[in-house]
Amino acid sequence: MAKPESMNIRLVQGEDVETLFEIRTSVKENYQSRQEIAKLGITPASVAKMLDK
């Protein structure tokens, strides 16, 4: 695991949204498909809109 002092942390940006969805839907534990999270109102468009606020 990386040491905290060697990590570069930044705020998420609009161009990160697709990568966030790829990561979220690739997990084994607590898995939800894009369709399942879309039913909850969580879509790339809704996340991008939240980032614009």
PDB file of C-alpha atoms in Angstrom:
ATOM      1  CA  MET A   1       0.000   0.000   0.000  1.00  0.00           C
ATOM      2  CA  ALA A   2       1.275   3.461  -0.859  1.00  0.00           C
ATOM      3  CA  LYS A   3       2.477   5.697   1.916  1.00  0.00           C
ATOM      4  CA  PRO A   4       0.244   8.759   2.385  1.00  0.00           C
ATOM      5  CA  GLU A   5       3.094  11.148   1.599  1.00  0.00           C
ATOM      6  CA  SER A   6       3.571   9.502  -1.811  1.00  0.00           C
ATOM      7  CA  MET A   7      -0.068   9.837  -2.873  1.00  0.00           C
ATOM      8  CA  ASN A   8      -1.305  12.626  -5.115  1.00  0.00           C
ATOM      9  CA  ILE A   9      -4.928  13.366  -4.218  1.00  0.00           C
ATOM     10  CA  ARG A  10      -7.026  15.816  -6.219  1.00  0.00           C
ATOM     11  CA  LEU A  11     -10.673  16.692  -6.603  1.00  0.00           C
ATOM     12  CA  VAL A  12     -12.654  14.620  -9.078  1.00  0.00           C
ATOM     13  CA  GLN A  13     -13.311  16.290 -12.424  1.00  0.00           C
ATOM     14  CA  GLY A  14     -15.912  15.776 -15.130  1.00  0.00           C
ATOM     15  CA  GLU A  15     -13.552  13.753 -17.289  1.00  0.00           C
ATOM     16  CA  ASP A  16     -13.139  11.277 -14.401  1.00  0.00           C
ATOM     17  CA  VAL A  17     -16.801  10.205 -14.367  1.00  0.00           C
ATOM     18  CA  GLU A  18     -16.479   7.317 -16.820  1.00  0.00           C
ATOM     19  CA  THR A  19     -13.487   5.934 -14.913  1.00  0.00           C
ATOM     20  CA  LEU A  20     -15.436   6.182 -11.655  1.00  0.00           C
ATOM     21  CA  PHE A  21     -18.205   4.070 -13.172  1.00  0.00           C
ATOM     22  CA  GLU A  22     -15.706   1.530 -14.523  1.00  0.00           C
ATOM     23  CA  ILE A  23     -14.198   1.161 -11.056  1.00  0.00           C
ATOM     24  CA  ARG A  24     -17.572   1.038  -9.267  1.00  0.00           C
ATOM     25  CA  THR A  25     -18.922  -1.693 -11.532  1.00  0.00           C
ATOM     26  CA  SER A  26     -15.742  -3.797 -11.432  1.00  0.00           C
ATOM     27  CA  VAL A  27     -15.798  -4.645  -7.717  1.00  0.00           C
ATOM     28  CA  LYS A  28     -16.611  -8.118  -6.424  1.00  0.00           C
ATOM     29  CA  GLU A  29     -18.083  -7.150  -3.050  1.00  0.00           C
ATOM     30  CA  ASN A  30     -21.207  -4.972  -3.003  1.00  0.00           C
ATOM     31  CA  TYR A  31     -21.398  -5.258  -6.804  1.00  0.00           C
ATOM     32  CA  GLN A  32     -24.002  -3.260  -8.673  1.00  0.00           C
ATOM     33  CA  SER A  33     -24.275  -3.062 -12.439  1.00  0.00           C
ATOM     34  CA  ARG A  34     -24.681   0.189 -14.328  1.00  0.00           C
ATOM     35  CA  GLN A  35     -28.323  -0.725 -14.823  1.00  0.00           C
ATOM     36  CA  GLU A  36     -28.852  -1.244 -11.090  1.00  0.00           C
ATOM     37  CA  ILE A  37     -27.298   2.054 -10.110  1.00  0.00           C
ATOM     38  CA  ALA A  38     -29.130   3.836 -12.928  1.00  0.00           C
ATOM     39  CA  LYS A  39     -32.397   2.666 -11.349  1.00  0.00           C
ATOM     40  CA  LEU A  40     -31.257   4.575  -8.257  1.00  0.00           C
ATOM     41  CA  GLY A  41     -30.783   7.703 -10.363  1.00  0.00           C
ATOM     42  CA  ILE A  42     -27.010   7.430 -10.470  1.00  0.00           C
ATOM     43  CA  THR A  43     -25.805   7.846 -14.043  1.00  0.00           C
ATOM     44  CA  PRO A  44     -22.744   9.437 -15.617  1.00  0.00           C
ATOM     45  CA  ALA A  45     -24.924  12.436 -16.487  1.00  0.00           C
ATOM     46  CA  SER A  46     -26.285  12.817 -12.938  1.00  0.00           C
ATOM     47  CA  VAL A  47     -22.809  12.571 -11.426  1.00  0.00           C
ATOM     48  CA  ALA A  48     -21.420  15.110 -13.908  1.00  0.00           C
ATOM     49  CA  LYS A  49     -24.289  17.442 -13.024  1.00  0.00           C
ATOM     50  CA  MET A  50     -23.478  17.122  -9.306  1.00  0.00           C
ATOM     51  CA  LEU A  51     -19.852  18.008 -10.029  1.00  0.00           C
ATOM     52  CA  ASP A  52     -20.942  21.225 -11.744  1.00  0.00           C
ATOM     53  CA  LYS A  53     -22.607  22.492  -8.549  1.00  0.00           C
TER      54      LYS A  53
END
